[in-house]
Amino acid sequence: MKDHLETSIFGDHEETVEHVEETHAPPPLSRREMREQELAARKRSSRRGGKGGSSGAPKGRPSVFRRLVVIVLALAVIGGGVAVAYKALKPVVEGFLESNDYPGPGTGQVRVTVDQGAGGSAIAKTLAEQDVVKSSKAFIEAANNDPKSAGIQPGVYEMKKQMKASDALAILVDPKNRLVTRVTIPEGLWATEIYAKLSKSSGIPVAQYTEAAKKVDELGLPPSANGNLEGYLFPASYEFGPTATALDQLKQMVAESTKRLDALGITPDRMERVVTVASLVEGEAQLDSDRPKVARVVENRLAAKMSLGFDSTVNYIFKKRGVPTQEMLDSDNPYNTRRFTGLPPGPISNPGESALEAAASPVAGPWLYFVTVNLETGETKFAATYEEHQRNVAQFQKWCTDNKGKC
C-alpha cells in the first residue's frame, strides 16, 4: 500500500529524489539554525574588518577620522588664504581709513631748502622726505587751496617735523621766514667799508672777508682787474643763504658786477678801465644827471694830458672822507691825482649802475673843469675854460662862508 502511494503520487522513488535536487529549495531552517548562521556570518565579517577591510560600513565611504583630517586641512588652506589676503590688503584698507596729514603742531627743528625754480610737487616731495609733512598729497592739497602758494620763494626755511600741511605752507608763503642774510650796499663805498657792512649782517668776522679777497683765482674777477677786488663789489641789496661763507658772498657780488658790465657791452679786457673811470664819477658826482658830464671831464683831461686833480682819489689813499688836508694833498702815492697824471692804478670805490653807464658812454662836451657849488643840494657847475671855472669856484667859496662848518 505504501509503495503504491509513493508510486501513484510522486512517481518512481529514484526519479522523485533526482527531481527534488534540481527544482526544490533547501528545506526550511529551524529558528536555532537561523541564529547559528547569523552568528557565523557576523564572525566572518569581524575577521575581514580586522584584516583591513571595512567594518560593516558601505564600501568607499570615508571613516570619521578621515573626514576630520579633510576638514582640518581645508580650514588650514582657507585660513592661510585669509592671512595672505589680510597682509596684502591691510595697507590698502589703512590707506583709506588713515589720514594722510599730521595733526601738528610738530616737534624739533629742521631746515628745508626750496631750490630755485622748484614747483609744488618738488617742494611737497622735499617736505615729505624730511618728515615735515606726512605725505606729498597733503601738502599739495593745502597748496591748491591757497593762492599764495604760487609765490613761494627759493631759500632755506626753519620748520618742524610732523607739521600739519597747512601750517607748513603758511611758513613757506611768507618770505620773512627765509633764513637769509639781508644787506644793502650803497654806491661808492670802499671794499673795506663793504666788509664791515657784510660782517655786521652775517656775523662773519671782517678778517674772513679780507682773507677771501686774496683768493683772486676764485672770485671770478676779469683778467684786466689783475686780482684787485676794489670796484667789483656791486652796490645792491643782497640775500645770502645761512651757509654762505665770506668768499661765497664776495663771489656773488663780483658776479653781479661783471653781469652789469657785460650788459653794457663792456668786454672783459675793458672792464678795469671802465670801472676805474666809473669809480671816479661815483666819488665826484652827487647827482645822476651830472655823471655823464663828469665822465666826459675825465676823458677830456686824459686826452689833454692834464692831471685829474680829484680829492676823491686822495681820500682813498687815507680812507678818510671830506676835504683833504694839505698833508694829504702832498702825498706821493700814485693814487694822488693832484700830483700824477692819468688814471689812478685802479678803482677808488665800488660804483653803481648809473656811474658805470656814464663811464661806458660819456656825454659829448668841451668841459675840463667842474665844481660842486652847494654841498647840500649837490649842485655842480661845469666849465670849458679855467676863467669860467674860477668864477664857479668863487661861488662855492661864498657858499662855504655862508654855511660855516659845512665845508
XYZ file of C-alpha atoms in Angstrom:
407
model
C 0.000 0.000 0.000
C 2.821 2.297 0.974
C 4.631 1.520 -2.322
C 1.511 2.205 -4.245
C 1.012 5.648 -2.759
C 4.599 6.606 -3.394
C 4.241 5.409 -6.956
C 0.943 6.980 -7.703
C 1.541 10.374 -6.170
C 5.308 11.113 -6.599
C 6.196 8.579 -9.275
C 9.132 6.196 -9.036
C 11.189 6.758 -5.845
C 14.545 7.273 -7.544
C 13.101 9.692 -10.056
C 11.491 11.613 -7.252
C 14.810 12.134 -5.465
C 16.515 13.470 -8.632
C 13.683 15.915 -9.289
C 13.803 17.342 -5.775
C 17.531 18.080 -6.031
C 17.057 20.051 -9.266
C 13.835 22.015 -8.675
C 13.189 22.465 -4.951
C 14.774 24.947 -2.404
C 16.605 23.549 0.586
C 14.393 22.560 3.443
C 13.361 25.293 5.846
C 15.664 26.066 8.814
C 14.622 25.984 12.353
C 14.963 29.128 14.493
C 18.042 27.727 16.206
C 19.727 27.031 12.879
C 18.945 30.541 11.614
C 20.532 32.091 14.707
C 23.605 29.940 14.328
C 24.005 31.006 10.683
C 23.590 34.690 11.564
C 26.278 34.447 14.321
C 28.639 32.698 11.933
C 28.166 35.472 9.343
C 28.945 38.141 11.912
C 32.149 36.355 12.966
C 33.306 36.161 9.355
C 32.583 39.886 8.849
C 34.516 40.797 12.002
C 37.518 38.786 10.830
C 37.533 40.618 7.473
C 37.427 44.053 9.193
C 40.495 43.204 11.305
C 42.450 42.384 8.147
C 41.987 45.877 6.602
C 38.520 45.589 5.262
C 35.600 47.773 6.199
C 33.908 47.176 9.489
C 30.454 46.844 8.187
C 30.302 50.256 6.514
C 29.440 50.534 2.852
C 32.461 50.158 0.571
C 34.106 53.555 -0.433
C 32.609 55.603 2.386
C 35.359 57.525 4.381
C 35.748 56.961 8.066
C 35.055 59.672 10.658
C 38.799 60.198 11.202
C 39.400 60.781 7.510
C 36.574 63.284 7.436
C 38.125 65.180 10.314
C 41.511 65.290 8.575
C 39.973 66.655 5.385
C 38.057 69.313 7.304
C 41.158 70.414 9.227
C 43.220 70.652 6.034
C 40.509 72.652 4.317
C 40.324 75.079 7.205
C 44.103 75.448 7.171
C 44.089 76.306 3.466
C 41.267 78.780 3.953
C 42.991 80.292 6.995
C 46.276 80.691 5.090
C 44.500 82.439 2.264
C 42.799 84.770 4.693
C 46.163 85.601 6.317
C 47.766 86.354 2.953
C 44.807 88.434 1.899
C 44.888 90.331 5.200
C 48.567 91.113 4.863
C 48.141 92.284 1.265
C 45.023 94.313 1.825
C 45.906 95.818 5.195
C 47.927 98.791 3.782
C 45.193 99.494 1.264
C 42.486 99.451 3.910
C 44.591 101.543 6.261
C 45.281 103.975 3.409
C 41.555 104.545 3.054
C 40.933 104.855 6.759
C 44.109 106.691 7.957
C 44.629 110.461 7.463
C 47.446 111.496 5.096
C 48.174 114.556 7.245
C 49.760 115.052 10.649
C 47.634 116.822 13.282
C 50.555 119.119 14.140
C 51.937 121.322 15.522
C 55.153 119.287 15.099
C 58.349 118.871 17.076
C 62.026 119.722 16.875
C 63.634 121.771 14.126
C 64.662 121.028 10.560
C 65.992 123.279 7.802
C 64.268 122.877 4.465
C 65.799 124.209 1.250
C 63.495 125.301 -1.568
C 65.567 125.272 -4.744
C 65.369 127.931 -7.433
C 62.554 127.053 -9.838
C 61.134 124.250 -7.662
C 57.437 123.599 -8.330
C 54.737 122.498 -5.907
C 55.342 118.771 -6.434
C 59.099 119.126 -5.873
C 58.544 121.146 -2.692
C 55.977 118.610 -1.451
C 58.401 115.747 -2.082
C 61.178 117.517 -0.171
C 58.897 118.167 2.797
C 57.671 114.562 2.875
C 61.221 113.159 2.625
C 62.284 115.259 5.608
C 59.146 114.220 7.532
C 57.931 117.799 7.776
C 54.578 116.703 6.338
C 53.092 113.220 6.380
C 52.556 112.989 2.628
C 53.124 114.936 -0.567
C 49.396 114.699 -1.222
C 48.530 116.534 1.991
C 50.821 119.460 1.117
C 49.637 119.644 -2.497
C 46.017 119.719 -1.337
C 46.830 122.549 1.082
C 48.729 124.451 -1.632
C 45.862 124.086 -4.108
C 43.561 125.739 -1.582
C 45.876 128.720 -1.028
C 46.604 131.075 -3.980
C 49.638 132.466 -2.123
C 51.412 129.134 -2.626
C 52.365 130.274 -6.142
C 54.636 132.894 -4.562
C 56.890 130.568 -2.538
C 60.436 131.896 -2.872
C 63.619 129.840 -3.013
C 65.698 129.758 0.130
C 66.171 127.993 3.443
C 63.326 127.791 5.972
C 63.316 126.747 9.628
C 60.489 124.248 10.148
C 59.397 121.411 12.443
C 58.993 117.713 11.861
C 55.488 116.237 11.529
C 53.677 119.507 10.931
C 50.162 119.891 9.668
C 50.450 120.525 5.922
C 48.600 123.850 6.056
C 50.914 125.056 8.857
C 53.983 124.110 6.809
C 52.563 126.004 3.844
C 51.944 129.095 5.990
C 55.676 129.256 6.764
C 56.751 128.882 3.149
C 54.433 131.525 1.692
C 55.885 134.233 3.973
C 59.257 135.474 2.591
C 60.148 136.814 6.030
C 60.601 133.240 7.211
C 63.525 132.589 4.884
C 66.826 132.152 6.685
C 68.889 134.695 4.791
C 71.404 137.437 5.466
C 69.964 140.607 4.003
C 72.259 143.547 3.384
C 72.111 146.657 1.226
C 75.378 148.060 -0.108
C 75.187 151.731 -1.190
C 77.143 153.135 -4.128
C 80.643 154.495 -3.749
C 81.870 152.536 -0.706
C 85.415 151.248 -0.404
C 85.887 147.477 -0.176
C 86.911 147.787 3.491
C 83.647 149.602 4.250
C 81.712 146.856 2.470
C 83.449 144.151 4.516
C 82.281 145.878 7.686
C 78.669 146.028 6.454
C 78.670 142.392 5.399
C 80.165 141.334 8.722
C 77.540 143.231 10.687
C 74.729 141.481 8.830
C 76.171 137.979 8.626
C 78.154 137.754 11.841
C 81.202 136.615 9.881
C 84.374 138.378 11.109
C 85.811 141.114 8.879
C 89.103 139.213 8.811
C 87.444 136.405 6.854
C 86.341 138.845 4.154
C 89.847 140.269 3.997
C 91.272 136.772 3.546
C 88.624 135.839 0.974
C 89.535 138.936 -1.080
C 93.018 137.462 -1.556
C 91.653 134.343 -3.277
C 91.747 136.064 -6.657
C 91.511 132.808 -8.617
C 88.152 132.019 -7.022
C 86.451 135.420 -7.040
C 85.524 135.488 -10.733
C 87.308 138.771 -11.479
C 88.016 139.699 -15.110
C 91.678 139.289 -16.159
C 92.074 143.051 -16.585
C 91.424 143.533 -12.843
C 94.829 141.971 -12.084
C 93.438 140.415 -8.922
C 92.191 143.720 -7.483
C 88.727 143.297 -5.946
C 88.116 147.032 -5.456
C 85.451 148.277 -7.845
C 83.783 144.884 -8.434
C 81.624 144.626 -5.306
C 78.489 145.843 -7.000
C 76.296 148.012 -4.750
C 72.828 146.471 -4.405
C 70.550 144.654 -1.965
C 71.685 141.091 -1.395
C 70.347 137.997 0.273
C 72.826 135.327 1.299
C 71.907 131.836 2.457
C 72.615 130.718 6.038
C 75.601 128.646 4.937
C 77.178 131.265 2.637
C 80.818 131.948 3.505
C 82.663 135.254 3.166
C 84.065 134.016 -0.126
C 80.607 132.983 -1.345
C 79.263 136.460 -0.657
C 82.122 138.271 -2.377
C 81.828 135.969 -5.391
C 78.125 136.750 -5.675
C 78.825 140.494 -5.667
C 81.584 140.177 -8.266
C 79.296 138.124 -10.475
C 76.670 140.863 -10.253
C 79.221 143.485 -11.239
C 80.543 141.614 -14.275
C 76.972 140.832 -15.323
C 76.114 144.548 -15.342
C 79.273 145.395 -17.298
C 78.553 142.677 -19.822
C 75.022 144.044 -20.272
C 76.576 147.421 -21.128
C 78.652 145.782 -23.846
C 81.927 146.061 -21.930
C 84.285 143.217 -22.774
C 86.470 141.700 -20.009
C 89.624 143.349 -21.332
C 87.990 146.801 -20.978
C 86.258 146.261 -17.659
C 89.080 147.541 -15.449
C 89.311 150.896 -17.212
C 85.555 151.415 -17.272
C 85.218 150.506 -13.588
C 88.098 152.859 -12.677
C 86.503 155.800 -14.505
C 83.110 154.893 -13.026
C 84.604 154.921 -9.518
C 85.918 158.466 -10.129
C 82.485 159.529 -11.366
C 80.880 157.929 -8.293
C 83.277 159.769 -5.987
C 82.844 163.198 -7.596
C 79.221 163.482 -8.777
C 76.308 163.691 -6.380
C 73.514 163.793 -8.951
C 72.832 161.128 -11.563
C 72.291 163.838 -14.183
C 75.852 165.112 -13.684
C 77.596 161.770 -14.028
C 77.878 161.614 -17.833
C 79.403 165.120 -17.714
C 81.937 164.163 -15.048
C 82.879 161.145 -17.163
C 83.412 163.484 -20.093
C 85.666 165.742 -17.998
C 87.771 162.699 -17.111
C 88.150 161.696 -20.752
C 88.876 165.267 -21.869
C 91.569 165.760 -19.228
C 93.201 162.417 -20.043
C 93.256 163.381 -23.706
C 94.828 166.754 -22.838
C 97.479 165.104 -20.615
C 96.173 167.075 -17.640
C 96.133 165.758 -14.082
C 92.649 164.875 -12.906
C 93.098 166.707 -9.590
C 90.326 164.823 -7.760
C 90.062 164.970 -3.988
C 88.293 161.608 -4.012
C 91.482 159.831 -5.083
C 93.441 161.436 -2.247
C 90.755 160.422 0.251
C 91.054 156.854 -0.985
C 94.717 156.769 -0.056
C 93.983 157.635 3.554
C 90.476 156.071 3.719
C 89.182 159.366 5.031
C 86.096 161.238 3.833
C 85.829 165.024 3.469
C 88.092 167.791 2.224
C 91.731 166.580 2.114
C 94.312 168.333 4.241
C 97.433 169.828 2.681
C 99.472 166.969 4.091
C 97.195 164.514 2.299
C 97.441 166.506 -0.926
C 101.213 166.330 -0.786
C 101.223 162.517 -0.743
C 103.395 160.871 -3.383
C 101.079 157.888 -3.600
C 100.225 157.075 -7.268
C 96.522 157.429 -6.378
C 97.126 161.153 -5.757
C 95.715 162.599 -8.985
C 96.690 166.078 -7.815
C 100.308 165.192 -8.450
C 100.176 162.403 -11.037
C 98.606 162.496 -14.478
C 96.483 159.769 -15.945
C 94.125 157.384 -14.231
C 94.897 156.054 -10.756
C 96.262 152.467 -10.611
C 92.750 151.087 -10.087
C 89.208 151.857 -8.981
C 88.820 154.026 -5.866
C 85.356 152.775 -4.913
C 82.625 150.389 -5.972
C 80.443 152.243 -8.478
C 76.756 151.734 -9.107
C 74.737 151.325 -12.266
C 74.467 154.987 -13.287
C 78.199 155.588 -12.814
C 79.024 152.537 -14.932
C 76.668 153.728 -17.649
C 78.264 157.194 -17.596
C 81.780 155.758 -17.828
C 80.748 153.438 -20.658
C 79.074 156.225 -22.643
C 80.157 159.770 -21.585
C 78.059 162.618 -22.947
C 79.698 164.801 -25.577
C 81.012 168.198 -24.337
C 84.051 170.503 -24.057
C 84.283 170.590 -20.250
C 87.592 170.354 -18.474
C 86.505 171.563 -15.033
C 83.678 171.151 -12.579
C 82.994 172.163 -9.016
C 80.110 171.487 -6.630
C 78.825 174.907 -5.537
C 76.289 173.649 -2.987
C 77.197 170.668 -0.845
C 73.651 170.268 0.469
C 71.896 170.056 -2.878
C 74.834 168.670 -4.851
C 74.546 171.380 -7.490
C 77.612 171.185 -9.728
C 78.817 173.598 -12.417
C 80.962 172.655 -15.420
C 83.368 174.847 -17.375
C 85.395 174.542 -20.560
C 87.881 177.281 -19.588
C 89.907 177.970 -16.479
C 88.491 181.511 -16.160
C 84.937 180.225 -16.108
C 85.937 177.594 -13.618
C 87.402 180.227 -11.287
C 84.065 182.040 -11.221
C 82.388 178.794 -10.246
C 84.976 178.208 -7.523
C 84.250 181.696 -6.117
C 80.581 180.745 -5.889
C 81.487 177.626 -3.928
C 83.675 179.624 -1.528
C 80.822 182.027 -0.877
C 78.561 179.105 -0.026
C 81.116 177.838 2.459
C 81.287 181.318 4.020
C 77.513 181.399 4.338
C 77.402 177.851 5.728
C 80.215 177.710 8.232
C 81.209 174.264 9.401
C 79.756 172.502 6.342
C 82.784 172.637 4.076
